[in-house]
Amino acid sequence: KQEVTQIPAALSVPEGENLVLNCSFTDSAIYNLQWFRQDPGKGLTSLLLIQSSQREQTSGRLNASLDKSSGRSTLYIAASQPGDSATYLCAVGTSGTYKYIFGTGTRLKVLA
Amino acid sequence: DAGVIQSPRHEVTEMGQEVTLRCKPISGHNSLFWYRQTMMRGLELLIYFNNNVPIDDSGMPEDRFSAKMPNASFSTLKIQPSEPRDSAVYFCASNFVEPQGLLTEAFFGQGTRLTVV
């Protein structure tokens, strides 16, 4: 059974810092991994999707990497801004099924 | 496309009443997911459909929960009878699964906040 863990659960940083959010999964037989952002009281917004054959994806100040063999993905946020404050979730699409299993999320606060 | 559309956005009901949540997936998507989010348990997958057929409903907590997808553009999640512990935010998501099983990017609706009193 696929289990997805995110560390840390919460993070508070000053504006301008570069930061890394971690996502670990137990079953390396994945189709892809998707990073989402969730603002309080809102739905989930897709940030990046990495297919299992890819090592990384970039979008603006965001860079996500994937290491299937070690069961890890990282989301790198460059030059963080207060507007980046949100909860970040990773979701793993597991081979043999059509479903995404979510991690517990990292609640990020960027201080001005 | 307007994205995944859920209704209602908020629902307050009394214990024992029937609740129906609605979802319209993105046009062209062939998979639809229902998730429940609570502070204690995070995001839990309840059920998902592919080509309107339920593929896995192992996440549905009890027989009080049922879901249907009568056509490619509409799905419902029904709780009957509702209980206070069903209070949560319910999300619907959709994506496209290619014939060889490759999953594409999933998109979420804004959610329905359900409160059962």
CSV table of C-alpha atoms in Angstrom, one decimal:
chain,number,residue,atom,x,y,z
A,1,LYS,CA,0.0,0.0,0.0
A,2,GLN,CA,1.4,3.3,-1.1
A,3,GLU,CA,2.1,5.8,1.8
A,4,VAL,CA,3.2,9.4,1.2
A,5,THR,CA,4.9,11.5,3.9
A,6,GLN,CA,5.8,15.1,3.9
A,7,ILE,CA,8.4,16.7,6.1
A,8,PRO,CA,8.3,19.2,7.7
A,9,ALA,CA,4.7,19.5,8.6
A,10,ALA,CA,5.1,23.3,9.0
A,11,LEU,CA,7.8,25.8,8.1
A,12,SER,CA,8.2,29.5,8.8
A,13,VAL,CA,10.9,31.5,6.9
A,14,PRO,CA,11.7,35.1,6.3
A,15,GLU,CA,11.0,36.6,2.9
A,16,GLY,CA,13.7,36.0,0.3
A,17,GLU,CA,14.9,32.6,1.5
A,18,ASN,CA,15.3,29.6,-0.8
A,19,LEU,CA,13.6,26.6,0.7
A,20,VAL,CA,13.0,22.9,0.1
A,21,LEU,CA,9.9,20.9,0.8
A,22,ASN,CA,10.2,17.1,1.0
A,23,CYS,CA,7.9,14.3,-0.1
A,24,SER,CA,8.6,10.6,0.5
A,25,PHE,CA,6.7,7.6,-0.8
A,26,THR,CA,7.0,3.9,0.0
A,27,ASP,CA,6.3,2.3,-3.4
A,28,SER,CA,8.6,3.3,-6.2
A,29,ALA,CA,6.3,1.9,-8.9
A,30,ILE,CA,4.7,5.3,-9.7
A,31,TYR,CA,3.3,6.8,-12.8
A,32,ASN,CA,4.0,10.4,-11.8
A,33,LEU,CA,4.0,12.8,-8.9
A,34,GLN,CA,2.1,16.1,-8.7
A,35,TRP,CA,2.7,19.1,-6.4
A,36,PHE,CA,-0.2,21.2,-5.3
A,37,ARG,CA,-0.8,24.4,-3.4
A,38,GLN,CA,-3.8,24.9,-1.1
A,39,ASP,CA,-4.7,28.3,0.3
A,40,PRO,CA,-6.9,28.4,3.4
A,41,GLY,CA,-10.5,27.6,2.6
A,42,LYS,CA,-9.7,27.0,-1.0
A,43,GLY,CA,-9.3,24.1,-3.4
A,44,LEU,CA,-6.0,22.6,-4.6
A,45,THR,CA,-4.1,24.3,-7.4
A,46,SER,CA,-1.7,22.2,-9.5
A,47,LEU,CA,1.9,23.5,-9.5
A,48,LEU,CA,4.0,20.9,-11.2
A,49,LEU,CA,3.6,17.3,-12.6
A,50,ILE,CA,6.6,15.1,-13.0
A,51,GLN,CA,6.2,11.9,-15.0
A,52,SER,CA,8.1,8.8,-13.7
A,53,SER,CA,10.5,9.1,-16.6
A,54,GLN,CA,11.5,12.6,-15.7
A,55,ARG,CA,14.0,13.9,-13.1
A,56,GLU,CA,12.7,17.4,-12.6
A,57,GLN,CA,10.2,20.0,-13.7
A,58,THR,CA,10.5,23.8,-13.5
A,59,SER,CA,7.9,26.5,-13.4
A,60,GLY,CA,9.0,30.0,-12.6
A,61,ARG,CA,10.6,30.1,-9.1
A,62,LEU,CA,9.5,26.5,-8.5
A,63,ASN,CA,11.6,23.4,-9.3
A,64,ALA,CA,10.5,19.9,-8.4
A,65,SER,CA,12.8,16.9,-8.6
A,66,LEU,CA,12.0,13.2,-8.5
A,67,ASP,CA,14.2,10.3,-7.4
A,68,LYS,CA,12.1,7.2,-7.8
A,69,SER,CA,14.6,4.7,-6.6
A,70,SER,CA,14.9,6.4,-3.2
A,71,GLY,CA,11.2,7.2,-3.1
A,72,ARG,CA,11.6,11.0,-2.8
A,73,SER,CA,10.6,14.2,-4.4
A,74,THR,CA,11.6,17.8,-3.4
A,75,LEU,CA,9.9,21.1,-4.2
A,76,TYR,CA,12.4,23.9,-4.3
A,77,ILE,CA,11.1,27.5,-4.0
A,78,ALA,CA,13.5,30.2,-4.9
A,79,ALA,CA,13.4,33.7,-3.3
A,80,SER,CA,10.3,33.0,-1.3
A,81,GLN,CA,7.6,35.7,-1.0
A,82,PRO,CA,4.7,36.3,1.5
A,83,GLY,CA,2.4,35.3,-1.3
A,84,ASP,CA,3.9,31.8,-1.3
A,85,SER,CA,2.4,31.2,2.1
A,86,ALA,CA,0.0,28.2,1.8
A,87,THR,CA,-0.1,24.4,2.3
A,88,TYR,CA,1.9,22.4,-0.2
A,89,LEU,CA,0.8,18.8,-0.9
A,90,CYS,CA,2.4,16.2,-3.0
A,91,ALA,CA,0.3,13.4,-4.6
A,92,VAL,CA,1.7,10.2,-6.1
A,93,GLY,CA,0.0,8.4,-9.0
A,94,THR,CA,0.7,4.8,-8.5
A,95,SER,CA,1.2,2.2,-11.2
A,96,GLY,CA,-1.6,-0.3,-11.7
A,97,THR,CA,-4.2,2.1,-10.5
A,98,TYR,CA,-5.6,5.4,-11.7
A,99,LYS,CA,-5.5,7.1,-8.3
A,100,TYR,CA,-3.5,9.8,-6.6
A,101,ILE,CA,-2.4,9.3,-3.0
A,102,PHE,CA,-1.7,12.5,-1.1
A,103,GLY,CA,0.8,13.4,1.5
A,104,THR,CA,-0.1,15.2,4.7
A,105,GLY,CA,1.2,18.5,3.5
A,106,THR,CA,3.6,21.2,4.6
A,107,ARG,CA,2.2,24.4,5.9
A,108,LEU,CA,4.5,27.2,4.8
A,109,LYS,CA,4.5,30.7,6.1
A,110,VAL,CA,6.8,33.4,4.6
A,111,LEU,CA,7.3,36.4,6.8
A,112,ALA,CA,7.6,39.9,5.3
B,1,ASP,CA,-12.9,25.5,-19.7
B,2,ALA,CA,-14.3,26.7,-16.3
B,3,GLY,CA,-12.4,23.9,-14.5
B,4,VAL,CA,-14.0,21.4,-12.1
B,5,ILE,CA,-17.3,22.8,-10.8
B,6,GLN,CA,-18.7,21.7,-7.5
B,7,SER,CA,-22.0,22.6,-5.8
B,8,PRO,CA,-23.0,23.6,-3.4
B,9,ARG,CA,-20.0,25.4,-1.9
B,10,HIS,CA,-21.3,25.2,1.6
B,11,GLU,CA,-23.9,22.9,3.1
B,12,VAL,CA,-25.3,22.9,6.6
B,13,THR,CA,-27.7,20.1,7.4
B,14,GLU,CA,-29.1,18.3,10.4
B,15,MET,CA,-28.1,14.9,11.5
B,16,GLY,CA,-30.1,12.2,9.7
B,17,GLN,CA,-30.8,14.3,6.6
B,18,GLU,CA,-29.7,13.2,3.1
B,19,VAL,CA,-27.0,15.3,1.5
B,20,THR,CA,-26.1,15.3,-2.2
B,21,LEU,CA,-22.9,16.9,-3.4
B,22,ARG,CA,-22.5,17.5,-7.1
B,23,CYS,CA,-19.5,17.7,-9.5
B,24,LYS,CA,-19.0,18.6,-13.1
B,25,PRO,CA,-15.5,17.5,-14.3
B,26,ILE,CA,-13.5,19.2,-17.0
B,27,SER,CA,-14.7,18.4,-20.5
B,28,GLY,CA,-12.7,15.7,-22.1
B,29,HIS,CA,-11.5,14.2,-18.9
B,30,ASN,CA,-12.3,10.5,-18.4
B,31,SER,CA,-11.4,10.0,-14.7
B,32,LEU,CA,-13.2,11.6,-11.7
B,33,PHE,CA,-12.2,11.4,-8.0
B,34,TRP,CA,-14.0,12.3,-4.8
B,35,TYR,CA,-11.8,13.2,-1.8
B,36,ARG,CA,-12.6,14.2,1.7
B,37,GLN,CA,-10.4,16.5,3.7
B,38,THR,CA,-10.3,16.9,7.5
B,39,MET,CA,-7.7,18.3,9.9
B,40,MET,CA,-7.3,14.9,11.5
B,41,ARG,CA,-7.0,12.7,8.4
B,42,GLY,CA,-5.9,15.0,5.6
B,43,LEU,CA,-7.0,14.2,2.1
B,44,GLU,CA,-8.6,10.8,1.7
B,45,LEU,CA,-9.7,9.3,-1.6
B,46,LEU,CA,-13.2,8.1,-1.3
B,47,ILE,CA,-14.0,6.8,-4.8
B,48,TYR,CA,-12.9,7.2,-8.3
B,49,PHE,CA,-14.4,6.6,-11.7
B,50,ASN,CA,-12.9,5.9,-15.1
B,51,ASN,CA,-15.1,6.3,-18.2
B,52,ASN,CA,-18.1,6.7,-15.8
B,53,VAL,CA,-17.4,3.3,-14.2
B,54,PRO,CA,-16.5,3.1,-10.4
B,55,ILE,CA,-13.0,1.6,-10.3
B,56,ASP,CA,-12.2,1.7,-6.6
B,57,ASP,CA,-14.7,2.6,-3.8
B,58,SER,CA,-12.6,1.1,-1.0
B,59,GLY,CA,-12.2,4.6,0.5
B,60,MET,CA,-16.0,5.0,1.0
B,61,PRO,CA,-16.3,5.0,4.8
B,62,GLU,CA,-19.7,3.3,5.2
B,63,ASP,CA,-22.8,2.2,3.3
B,64,ARG,CA,-24.2,5.6,4.1
B,65,PHE,CA,-22.0,7.0,1.3
B,66,SER,CA,-22.8,6.4,-2.3
B,67,ALA,CA,-21.5,7.9,-5.5
B,68,LYS,CA,-22.8,7.9,-9.1
B,69,MET,CA,-21.6,9.1,-12.4
B,70,PRO,CA,-24.4,8.8,-14.9
B,71,ASN,CA,-22.5,10.5,-17.7
B,72,ALA,CA,-19.1,12.0,-18.5
B,73,SER,CA,-20.1,15.4,-17.3
B,74,PHE,CA,-21.8,14.8,-14.0
B,75,SER,CA,-21.2,13.0,-10.7
B,76,THR,CA,-22.9,13.0,-7.3
B,77,LEU,CA,-21.8,11.9,-3.8
B,78,LYS,CA,-24.7,11.2,-1.5
B,79,ILE,CA,-24.7,10.7,2.3
B,80,GLN,CA,-27.8,9.2,3.7
B,81,PRO,CA,-28.3,9.5,6.7
B,82,SER,CA,-25.7,12.2,7.5
B,83,GLU,CA,-23.9,12.3,10.8
B,84,PRO,CA,-21.8,15.0,12.5
B,85,ARG,CA,-18.6,13.1,11.9
B,86,ASP,CA,-19.2,13.5,8.2
B,87,SER,CA,-18.4,17.2,8.5
B,88,ALA,CA,-15.5,17.9,6.2
B,89,VAL,CA,-14.6,19.5,2.9
B,90,TYR,CA,-15.4,17.3,0.0
B,91,PHE,CA,-13.4,17.7,-3.2
B,92,CYS,CA,-14.0,16.5,-6.7
B,93,ALA,CA,-11.1,16.2,-9.1
B,94,SER,CA,-10.7,15.1,-12.7
B,95,ASN,CA,-8.0,14.1,-15.2
B,96,PHE,CA,-7.4,12.1,-18.3
B,97,VAL,CA,-6.1,8.6,-18.2
B,98,GLU,CA,-4.5,7.6,-21.5
B,99,PRO,CA,-5.2,4.1,-22.9
B,100,GLN,CA,-1.9,2.8,-21.8
B,101,GLY,CA,-2.7,3.9,-18.3
B,102,LEU,CA,-0.6,7.1,-18.1
B,103,LEU,CA,-2.1,9.6,-15.7
B,104,THR,CA,-2.2,13.3,-16.6
B,105,GLU,CA,-2.4,16.3,-14.4
B,106,ALA,CA,-5.3,16.3,-12.0
B,107,PHE,CA,-7.5,19.4,-11.4
B,108,PHE,CA,-9.5,20.0,-8.3
B,109,GLY,CA,-12.8,21.8,-7.7
B,110,GLN,CA,-13.2,24.4,-5.0
B,111,GLY,CA,-14.8,21.9,-2.7
B,112,THR,CA,-18.0,21.6,-0.7
B,113,ARG,CA,-17.8,22.5,3.0
B,114,LEU,CA,-20.2,20.2,4.7
B,115,THR,CA,-21.4,20.8,8.3
B,116,VAL,CA,-23.7,18.3,9.9
B,117,VAL,CA,-25.2,19.5,13.2
